Amino acid sequence: VLFRSDGLIFHSRLSGEGAVRTATELADLRQILETELIQRVAVNGASESVVVRLGQIVDEMGRRAEADESLDDLDREFHAKLYSDLDLPLMGQLLEAFWLALAWAKPMPAASQDEEDAVERHRAIVEAVVSRDPAAAAEAMRQHFANTQRWISGSGDPAL
């Protein structure tokens, strides 16, 4: 099955191991991209408006996690906002295409018992960016994607 998003075509199987493999590969590719991007953000520093919005998003994630509500829309906004100061519009489109393809390959559940942990992982990313520590930012992003891989395999957090 082919999935097309803004000119990009992803190959996917819609069920069973094929869907899990596709979702795993998409998450791996996103991790590679985002681990590099987050280091750039940490080195360059994020603007005050971006840091403020990221903090607001994480706080709202915390409120929703307590209410056992989905974080999906906030998670997408978080990742888009995180890289907005880099002024890489094509990268933003590519990351959005990954979001759509991953959701298509393995739809996300509405909520999870590990959403509070996902909130803390996002908070760690913001803290590393604010401290302008590229190594800590990269590690925080890797930890975030470790949760993503656990979710894909069926054993954890839906936050991507």
Short mmCIF file of N, CA and C in Angstrom, two decimals:
data_model
loop_
_atom_site.label_atom_id
_atom_site.label_comp_id
_atom_site.label_asym_id
_atom_site.label_seq_id
_atom_site.Cartn_x
_atom_site.Cartn_y
_atom_site.Cartn_z
N VAL A 1 0.85 -1.17 0.00
CA VAL A 1 0.00 0.00 0.00
C VAL A 1 0.89 1.23 0.00
N LEU A 2 0.54 2.22 -0.78
CA LEU A 2 1.30 3.45 -0.81
C LEU A 2 0.52 4.54 -0.10
N PHE A 3 1.23 5.36 0.63
CA PHE A 3 0.66 6.52 1.30
C PHE A 3 1.38 7.74 0.77
N ARG A 4 0.64 8.75 0.33
CA ARG A 4 1.23 9.95 -0.24
C ARG A 4 0.91 11.13 0.66
N SER A 5 1.92 11.93 0.94
CA SER A 5 1.73 13.14 1.73
C SER A 5 2.59 14.24 1.15
N ASP A 6 1.95 15.27 0.57
CA ASP A 6 2.65 16.41 0.00
C ASP A 6 3.82 16.00 -0.89
N GLY A 7 3.57 15.08 -1.78
CA GLY A 7 4.61 14.69 -2.73
C GLY A 7 5.51 13.58 -2.25
N LEU A 8 5.44 13.21 -0.99
CA LEU A 8 6.24 12.11 -0.47
C LEU A 8 5.40 10.85 -0.48
N ILE A 9 6.00 9.76 -0.82
CA ILE A 9 5.26 8.50 -0.86
C ILE A 9 5.91 7.53 0.12
N PHE A 10 5.11 6.97 0.99
CA PHE A 10 5.55 6.00 1.96
C PHE A 10 4.92 4.66 1.63
N HIS A 11 5.69 3.61 1.72
CA HIS A 11 5.17 2.27 1.49
C HIS A 11 4.78 1.70 2.85
N SER A 12 3.62 1.10 2.91
CA SER A 12 3.15 0.58 4.18
C SER A 12 2.25 -0.63 3.97
N ARG A 13 2.22 -1.47 4.99
CA ARG A 13 1.22 -2.53 5.09
C ARG A 13 0.29 -2.13 6.22
N LEU A 14 -0.99 -2.36 6.03
CA LEU A 14 -1.97 -1.84 6.97
C LEU A 14 -2.22 -2.71 8.18
N SER A 15 -1.69 -3.91 8.22
CA SER A 15 -2.00 -4.75 9.36
C SER A 15 -0.81 -5.61 9.75
N GLY A 16 -0.89 -6.16 10.95
CA GLY A 16 0.08 -7.12 11.42
C GLY A 16 1.50 -6.58 11.50
N GLU A 17 2.45 -7.48 11.30
CA GLU A 17 3.87 -7.14 11.40
C GLU A 17 4.29 -6.07 10.40
N GLY A 18 3.68 -6.04 9.24
CA GLY A 18 4.02 -5.02 8.25
C GLY A 18 3.78 -3.61 8.77
N ALA A 19 2.64 -3.41 9.43
CA ALA A 19 2.32 -2.09 9.99
C ALA A 19 3.28 -1.74 11.12
N VAL A 20 3.60 -2.71 11.97
CA VAL A 20 4.53 -2.46 13.07
C VAL A 20 5.91 -2.12 12.52
N ARG A 21 6.34 -2.86 11.51
CA ARG A 21 7.66 -2.59 10.93
C ARG A 21 7.69 -1.21 10.29
N THR A 22 6.64 -0.85 9.55
CA THR A 22 6.58 0.47 8.93
C THR A 22 6.60 1.56 10.00
N ALA A 23 5.79 1.41 11.04
CA ALA A 23 5.73 2.41 12.10
C ALA A 23 7.08 2.52 12.81
N THR A 24 7.75 1.39 13.05
CA THR A 24 9.06 1.39 13.68
C THR A 24 10.07 2.14 12.83
N GLU A 25 10.05 1.88 11.53
CA GLU A 25 11.00 2.54 10.63
C GLU A 25 10.72 4.04 10.55
N LEU A 26 9.47 4.43 10.47
CA LEU A 26 9.13 5.85 10.44
C LEU A 26 9.59 6.55 11.72
N ALA A 27 9.38 5.91 12.86
CA ALA A 27 9.84 6.50 14.13
C ALA A 27 11.36 6.59 14.18
N ASP A 28 12.05 5.58 13.65
CA ASP A 28 13.52 5.62 13.60
C ASP A 28 13.99 6.80 12.76
N LEU A 29 13.37 7.00 11.61
CA LEU A 29 13.76 8.11 10.74
C LEU A 29 13.49 9.45 11.41
N ARG A 30 12.35 9.56 12.07
CA ARG A 30 12.06 10.80 12.79
C ARG A 30 13.07 11.03 13.91
N GLN A 31 13.45 9.97 14.60
CA GLN A 31 14.42 10.12 15.68
C GLN A 31 15.76 10.64 15.13
N ILE A 32 16.20 10.10 14.02
CA ILE A 32 17.45 10.55 13.40
C ILE A 32 17.36 12.05 13.08
N LEU A 33 16.27 12.45 12.44
CA LEU A 33 16.09 13.86 12.09
C LEU A 33 15.99 14.75 13.32
N GLU A 34 15.14 14.35 14.25
CA GLU A 34 14.87 15.22 15.38
C GLU A 34 16.04 15.28 16.37
N THR A 35 16.82 14.23 16.46
CA THR A 35 17.99 14.27 17.34
C THR A 35 19.00 15.28 16.81
N GLU A 36 19.17 15.35 15.51
CA GLU A 36 20.06 16.37 14.93
C GLU A 36 19.44 17.76 15.08
N LEU A 37 18.18 17.88 14.77
CA LEU A 37 17.53 19.19 14.83
C LEU A 37 17.54 19.77 16.25
N ILE A 38 17.28 18.94 17.25
CA ILE A 38 17.22 19.45 18.62
C ILE A 38 18.58 19.95 19.08
N GLN A 39 19.65 19.33 18.58
CA GLN A 39 20.98 19.83 18.92
C GLN A 39 21.21 21.22 18.32
N ARG A 40 20.73 21.42 17.11
CA ARG A 40 20.84 22.75 16.48
C ARG A 40 20.06 23.79 17.28
N VAL A 41 18.86 23.40 17.71
CA VAL A 41 18.05 24.33 18.50
C VAL A 41 18.78 24.68 19.79
N ALA A 42 19.36 23.67 20.45
CA ALA A 42 20.06 23.92 21.71
C ALA A 42 21.28 24.81 21.51
N VAL A 43 22.03 24.58 20.46
CA VAL A 43 23.21 25.39 20.18
C VAL A 43 22.82 26.83 19.87
N ASN A 44 21.82 27.01 19.01
CA ASN A 44 21.40 28.35 18.59
C ASN A 44 20.56 29.06 19.64
N GLY A 45 19.95 28.30 20.52
CA GLY A 45 19.02 28.87 21.48
C GLY A 45 17.66 29.07 20.84
N ALA A 46 16.63 28.93 21.62
CA ALA A 46 15.27 29.15 21.14
C ALA A 46 14.83 30.54 21.56
N SER A 47 14.02 31.17 20.73
CA SER A 47 13.51 32.50 21.06
C SER A 47 12.62 32.41 22.30
N GLU A 48 12.48 33.55 22.96
CA GLU A 48 11.65 33.58 24.17
C GLU A 48 10.22 33.15 23.88
N SER A 49 9.68 33.58 22.74
CA SER A 49 8.30 33.22 22.41
C SER A 49 8.15 31.71 22.21
N VAL A 50 9.15 31.08 21.62
CA VAL A 50 9.10 29.63 21.43
C VAL A 50 9.19 28.92 22.78
N VAL A 51 10.10 29.36 23.63
CA VAL A 51 10.26 28.73 24.95
C VAL A 51 8.97 28.88 25.77
N VAL A 52 8.37 30.06 25.72
CA VAL A 52 7.12 30.28 26.46
C VAL A 52 6.04 29.34 25.94
N ARG A 53 5.88 29.25 24.62
CA ARG A 53 4.84 28.38 24.06
C ARG A 53 5.11 26.92 24.38
N LEU A 54 6.36 26.48 24.29
CA LEU A 54 6.69 25.09 24.64
C LEU A 54 6.31 24.80 26.09
N GLY A 55 6.60 25.74 26.99
CA GLY A 55 6.21 25.57 28.39
C GLY A 55 4.71 25.46 28.57
N GLN A 56 3.97 26.29 27.84
CA GLN A 56 2.51 26.23 27.90
C GLN A 56 2.00 24.88 27.38
N ILE A 57 2.59 24.40 26.30
CA ILE A 57 2.17 23.12 25.74
C ILE A 57 2.42 22.00 26.74
N VAL A 58 3.60 21.99 27.35
CA VAL A 58 3.92 20.93 28.32
C VAL A 58 2.99 21.02 29.53
N ASP A 59 2.69 22.24 29.99
CA ASP A 59 1.75 22.38 31.11
C ASP A 59 0.37 21.83 30.74
N GLU A 60 -0.10 22.15 29.54
CA GLU A 60 -1.40 21.63 29.09
C GLU A 60 -1.34 20.11 28.95
N MET A 61 -0.22 19.58 28.47
CA MET A 61 -0.05 18.12 28.41
C MET A 61 -0.23 17.52 29.81
N GLY A 62 0.36 18.16 30.80
CA GLY A 62 0.24 17.68 32.17
C GLY A 62 -1.20 17.66 32.65
N ARG A 63 -1.94 18.74 32.35
CA ARG A 63 -3.36 18.78 32.73
C ARG A 63 -4.14 17.67 32.03
N ARG A 64 -3.88 17.47 30.76
CA ARG A 64 -4.60 16.42 30.03
C ARG A 64 -4.21 15.03 30.51
N ALA A 65 -2.95 14.83 30.83
CA ALA A 65 -2.52 13.52 31.33
C ALA A 65 -3.25 13.19 32.62
N GLU A 66 -3.38 14.17 33.51
CA GLU A 66 -4.12 13.96 34.77
C GLU A 66 -5.58 13.62 34.51
N ALA A 67 -6.14 14.19 33.45
CA ALA A 67 -7.55 13.95 33.11
C ALA A 67 -7.70 12.73 32.20
N ASP A 68 -6.60 12.05 31.92
CA ASP A 68 -6.59 10.87 31.05
C ASP A 68 -7.14 11.18 29.65
N GLU A 69 -6.70 12.34 29.12
CA GLU A 69 -7.10 12.77 27.78
C GLU A 69 -5.92 12.65 26.83
N SER A 70 -6.21 12.61 25.55
CA SER A 70 -5.19 12.49 24.51
C SER A 70 -4.26 13.70 24.47
N LEU A 71 -2.99 13.44 24.21
CA LEU A 71 -1.98 14.48 24.06
C LEU A 71 -1.59 14.69 22.60
N ASP A 72 -2.20 13.96 21.70
CA ASP A 72 -1.74 13.91 20.32
C ASP A 72 -1.61 15.29 19.67
N ASP A 73 -2.64 16.12 19.72
CA ASP A 73 -2.57 17.42 19.06
C ASP A 73 -1.51 18.31 19.69
N LEU A 74 -1.36 18.23 21.00
CA LEU A 74 -0.34 19.01 21.68
C LEU A 74 1.06 18.51 21.34
N ASP A 75 1.20 17.20 21.22
CA ASP A 75 2.50 16.63 20.88
C ASP A 75 2.93 17.08 19.49
N ARG A 76 2.01 17.08 18.56
CA ARG A 76 2.33 17.55 17.20
C ARG A 76 2.73 19.01 17.22
N GLU A 77 1.97 19.83 17.95
CA GLU A 77 2.30 21.25 18.05
C GLU A 77 3.66 21.45 18.71
N PHE A 78 3.93 20.67 19.75
CA PHE A 78 5.21 20.76 20.45
C PHE A 78 6.38 20.57 19.48
N HIS A 79 6.33 19.50 18.71
CA HIS A 79 7.45 19.20 17.81
C HIS A 79 7.57 20.23 16.69
N ALA A 80 6.46 20.73 16.20
CA ALA A 80 6.51 21.77 15.17
C ALA A 80 7.09 23.06 15.75
N LYS A 81 6.64 23.45 16.92
CA LYS A 81 7.11 24.68 17.55
C LYS A 81 8.59 24.57 17.93
N LEU A 82 9.01 23.41 18.34
CA LEU A 82 10.39 23.18 18.78
C LEU A 82 11.40 23.61 17.73
N TYR A 83 11.08 23.39 16.47
CA TYR A 83 12.03 23.67 15.40
C TYR A 83 11.70 24.94 14.62
N SER A 84 10.71 25.68 15.05
CA SER A 84 10.24 26.83 14.27
C SER A 84 11.29 27.92 14.11
N ASP A 85 12.18 28.11 15.06
CA ASP A 85 13.21 29.13 14.94
C ASP A 85 14.29 28.77 13.91
N LEU A 86 14.37 27.51 13.52
CA LEU A 86 15.39 27.10 12.56
C LEU A 86 15.08 27.57 11.15
N ASP A 87 13.86 27.96 10.89
CA ASP A 87 13.44 28.46 9.57
C ASP A 87 13.78 27.45 8.47
N LEU A 88 13.31 26.24 8.66
CA LEU A 88 13.48 25.15 7.69
C LEU A 88 12.10 24.65 7.28
N PRO A 89 11.39 25.39 6.42
CA PRO A 89 10.02 25.00 6.09
C PRO A 89 9.91 23.61 5.47
N LEU A 90 10.86 23.21 4.67
CA LEU A 90 10.82 21.87 4.08
C LEU A 90 10.92 20.80 5.17
N MET A 91 11.74 21.05 6.19
CA MET A 91 11.86 20.10 7.28
C MET A 91 10.53 19.99 8.03
N GLY A 92 9.87 21.11 8.22
CA GLY A 92 8.56 21.09 8.87
C GLY A 92 7.57 20.25 8.09
N GLN A 93 7.59 20.38 6.78
CA GLN A 93 6.69 19.58 5.93
C GLN A 93 7.04 18.10 6.01
N LEU A 94 8.33 17.80 6.04
CA LEU A 94 8.77 16.41 6.14
C LEU A 94 8.34 15.79 7.46
N LEU A 95 8.53 16.52 8.56
CA LEU A 95 8.11 15.99 9.86
C LEU A 95 6.59 15.80 9.92
N GLU A 96 5.84 16.72 9.32
CA GLU A 96 4.38 16.56 9.27
C GLU A 96 4.00 15.33 8.46
N ALA A 97 4.71 15.09 7.37
CA ALA A 97 4.45 13.90 6.57
C ALA A 97 4.71 12.63 7.38
N PHE A 98 5.76 12.64 8.20
CA PHE A 98 6.03 11.50 9.07
C PHE A 98 4.90 11.29 10.06
N TRP A 99 4.39 12.38 10.65
CA TRP A 99 3.26 12.27 11.58
C TRP A 99 2.07 11.59 10.91
N LEU A 100 1.73 12.08 9.74
CA LEU A 100 0.57 11.53 9.03
C LEU A 100 0.79 10.07 8.65
N ALA A 101 1.97 9.75 8.16
CA ALA A 101 2.26 8.38 7.75
C ALA A 101 2.27 7.44 8.94
N LEU A 102 2.83 7.87 10.06
CA LEU A 102 2.87 7.02 11.25
C LEU A 102 1.46 6.78 11.79
N ALA A 103 0.65 7.83 11.82
CA ALA A 103 -0.73 7.66 12.28
C ALA A 103 -1.49 6.72 11.35
N TRP A 104 -1.19 6.78 10.08
CA TRP A 104 -1.85 5.92 9.10
C TRP A 104 -1.38 4.47 9.25
N ALA A 105 -0.10 4.28 9.51
CA ALA A 105 0.45 2.93 9.65
C ALA A 105 0.01 2.27 10.95
N LYS A 106 -0.09 3.03 12.02
CA LYS A 106 -0.50 2.49 13.31
C LYS A 106 -1.24 3.57 14.07
N PRO A 107 -2.57 3.63 13.95
CA PRO A 107 -3.34 4.68 14.62
C PRO A 107 -3.08 4.71 16.12
N MET A 108 -3.03 5.92 16.65
CA MET A 108 -2.75 6.10 18.07
C MET A 108 -3.98 5.90 18.92
N PRO A 109 -3.79 5.28 20.08
CA PRO A 109 -4.89 5.20 21.03
C PRO A 109 -5.18 6.59 21.62
N ALA A 110 -6.37 6.77 22.15
CA ALA A 110 -6.75 8.07 22.69
C ALA A 110 -5.96 8.43 23.94
N ALA A 111 -5.60 7.48 24.75
CA ALA A 111 -4.90 7.77 26.00
C ALA A 111 -4.09 6.56 26.43
N SER A 112 -3.18 6.80 27.37
CA SER A 112 -2.32 5.73 27.85
C SER A 112 -1.97 5.99 29.31
N GLN A 113 -1.66 4.92 30.02
CA GLN A 113 -1.25 5.05 31.40
C GLN A 113 0.12 5.70 31.53
N ASP A 114 0.88 5.83 30.46
CA ASP A 114 2.22 6.40 30.51
C ASP A 114 2.28 7.85 30.04
N GLU A 115 1.15 8.52 29.93
CA GLU A 115 1.17 9.89 29.43
C GLU A 115 1.88 10.84 30.38
N GLU A 116 1.82 10.60 31.69
CA GLU A 116 2.54 11.46 32.62
C GLU A 116 4.05 11.37 32.38
N ASP A 117 4.54 10.18 32.06
CA ASP A 117 5.95 10.02 31.72
C ASP A 117 6.27 10.78 30.43
N ALA A 118 5.37 10.73 29.46
CA ALA A 118 5.58 11.46 28.21
C ALA A 118 5.67 12.96 28.48
N VAL A 119 4.87 13.47 29.39
CA VAL A 119 4.93 14.89 29.75
C VAL A 119 6.32 15.22 30.29
N GLU A 120 6.84 14.38 31.17
CA GLU A 120 8.16 14.64 31.75
C GLU A 120 9.26 14.56 30.69
N ARG A 121 9.10 13.68 29.72
CA ARG A 121 10.10 13.59 28.64
C ARG A 121 10.09 14.87 27.79
N HIS A 122 8.91 15.41 27.54
CA HIS A 122 8.82 16.67 26.80
C HIS A 122 9.41 17.82 27.63
N ARG A 123 9.14 17.80 28.93
CA ARG A 123 9.69 18.84 29.81
C ARG A 123 11.22 18.79 29.80
N ALA A 124 11.79 17.59 29.78
CA ALA A 124 13.26 17.44 29.74
C ALA A 124 13.83 18.02 28.45
N ILE A 125 13.12 17.86 27.36
CA ILE A 125 13.57 18.44 26.08
C ILE A 125 13.62 19.96 26.20
N VAL A 126 12.56 20.55 26.74
CA VAL A 126 12.52 22.01 26.89
C VAL A 126 13.65 22.48 27.81
N GLU A 127 13.85 21.79 28.92
CA GLU A 127 14.91 22.19 29.85
C GLU A 127 16.28 22.14 29.19
N ALA A 128 16.54 21.14 28.37
CA ALA A 128 17.83 21.03 27.69
C ALA A 128 18.00 22.16 26.67
N VAL A 129 16.92 22.53 25.99
CA VAL A 129 16.98 23.63 25.04
C VAL A 129 17.25 24.94 25.77
N VAL A 130 16.54 25.17 26.86
CA VAL A 130 16.71 26.41 27.63
C VAL A 130 18.14 26.51 28.17
N SER A 131 18.70 25.39 28.60
CA SER A 131 20.07 25.41 29.13
C SER A 131 21.13 25.42 28.02
N ARG A 132 20.66 25.33 26.77
CA ARG A 132 21.54 25.35 25.59
C ARG A 132 22.59 24.24 25.66
N ASP A 133 22.11 23.06 26.03
CA ASP A 133 22.98 21.88 26.16
C ASP A 133 22.63 20.88 25.06
N PRO A 134 23.39 20.87 23.95
CA PRO A 134 23.03 19.99 22.84
C PRO A 134 23.12 18.50 23.18
N ALA A 135 24.06 18.11 24.03
CA ALA A 135 24.16 16.69 24.40
C ALA A 135 22.94 16.26 25.22
N ALA A 136 22.53 17.10 26.17
CA ALA A 136 21.34 16.78 26.98
C ALA A 136 20.09 16.81 26.11
N ALA A 137 20.03 17.73 25.17
CA ALA A 137 18.87 17.80 24.28
C ALA A 137 18.77 16.54 23.43
N ALA A 138 19.89 16.09 22.88
CA ALA A 138 19.90 14.88 22.06
C ALA A 138 19.49 13.67 22.90
N GLU A 139 20.00 13.58 24.12
CA GLU A 139 19.64 12.44 24.99
C GLU A 139 18.17 12.48 25.36
N ALA A 140 17.65 13.67 25.66
CA ALA A 140 16.22 13.80 25.98
C ALA A 140 15.36 13.36 24.80
N MET A 141 15.79 13.71 23.60
CA MET A 141 15.03 13.31 22.41
C MET A 141 15.12 11.80 22.21
N ARG A 142 16.29 11.21 22.44
CA ARG A 142 16.41 9.75 22.31
C ARG A 142 15.51 9.04 23.32
N GLN A 143 15.45 9.56 24.54
CA GLN A 143 14.56 8.96 25.55
C GLN A 143 13.10 9.09 25.14
N HIS A 144 12.77 10.20 24.57
CA HIS A 144 11.40 10.41 24.08
C HIS A 144 11.06 9.37 23.01
N PHE A 145 11.97 9.15 22.08
CA PHE A 145 11.70 8.19 21.02
C PHE A 145 11.77 6.75 21.52
N ALA A 146 12.47 6.48 22.60
CA ALA A 146 12.43 5.14 23.18
C ALA A 146 11.00 4.83 23.63
N ASN A 147 10.32 5.83 24.18
CA ASN A 147 8.90 5.65 24.55
C ASN A 147 8.05 5.42 23.32
N THR A 148 8.34 6.14 22.25
CA THR A 148 7.59 5.97 21.01
C THR A 148 7.72 4.53 20.50
N GLN A 149 8.92 4.01 20.54
CA GLN A 149 9.14 2.64 20.07
C GLN A 149 8.41 1.63 20.97
N ARG A 150 8.37 1.89 22.28
CA ARG A 150 7.62 1.00 23.18
C ARG A 150 6.14 1.03 22.83
N TRP A 151 5.61 2.23 22.52
CA TRP A 151 4.21 2.34 22.14
C TRP A 151 3.94 1.56 20.85
N ILE A 152 4.83 1.71 19.86
CA ILE A 152 4.62 1.02 18.59
C ILE A 152 4.60 -0.48 18.79
N SER A 153 5.48 -0.96 19.65
CA SER A 153 5.53 -2.41 19.87
C SER A 153 4.38 -2.90 20.75
N GLY A 154 3.58 -1.96 21.26
CA GLY A 154 2.40 -2.35 22.03
C GLY A 154 2.61 -2.35 23.52
N SER A 155 3.69 -1.74 24.00
CA SER A 155 3.96 -1.81 25.42
C SER A 155 4.14 -0.45 26.07
N GLY A 156 3.48 0.60 25.53
CA GLY A 156 3.67 1.85 26.24
C GLY A 156 3.06 3.08 25.61
N ASP A 157 3.73 4.17 25.83
CA ASP A 157 3.36 5.56 25.63
C ASP A 157 2.98 5.91 24.18
N PRO A 158 1.84 6.58 23.97
CA PRO A 158 1.47 6.95 22.62
C PRO A 158 2.08 8.27 22.16
N ALA A 159 2.74 9.01 23.03
CA ALA A 159 3.24 10.33 22.62
C ALA A 159 4.39 10.19 21.64
N LEU A 160 4.26 10.84 20.52
CA LEU A 160 5.25 10.75 19.46
C LEU A 160 6.03 12.02 19.36
#
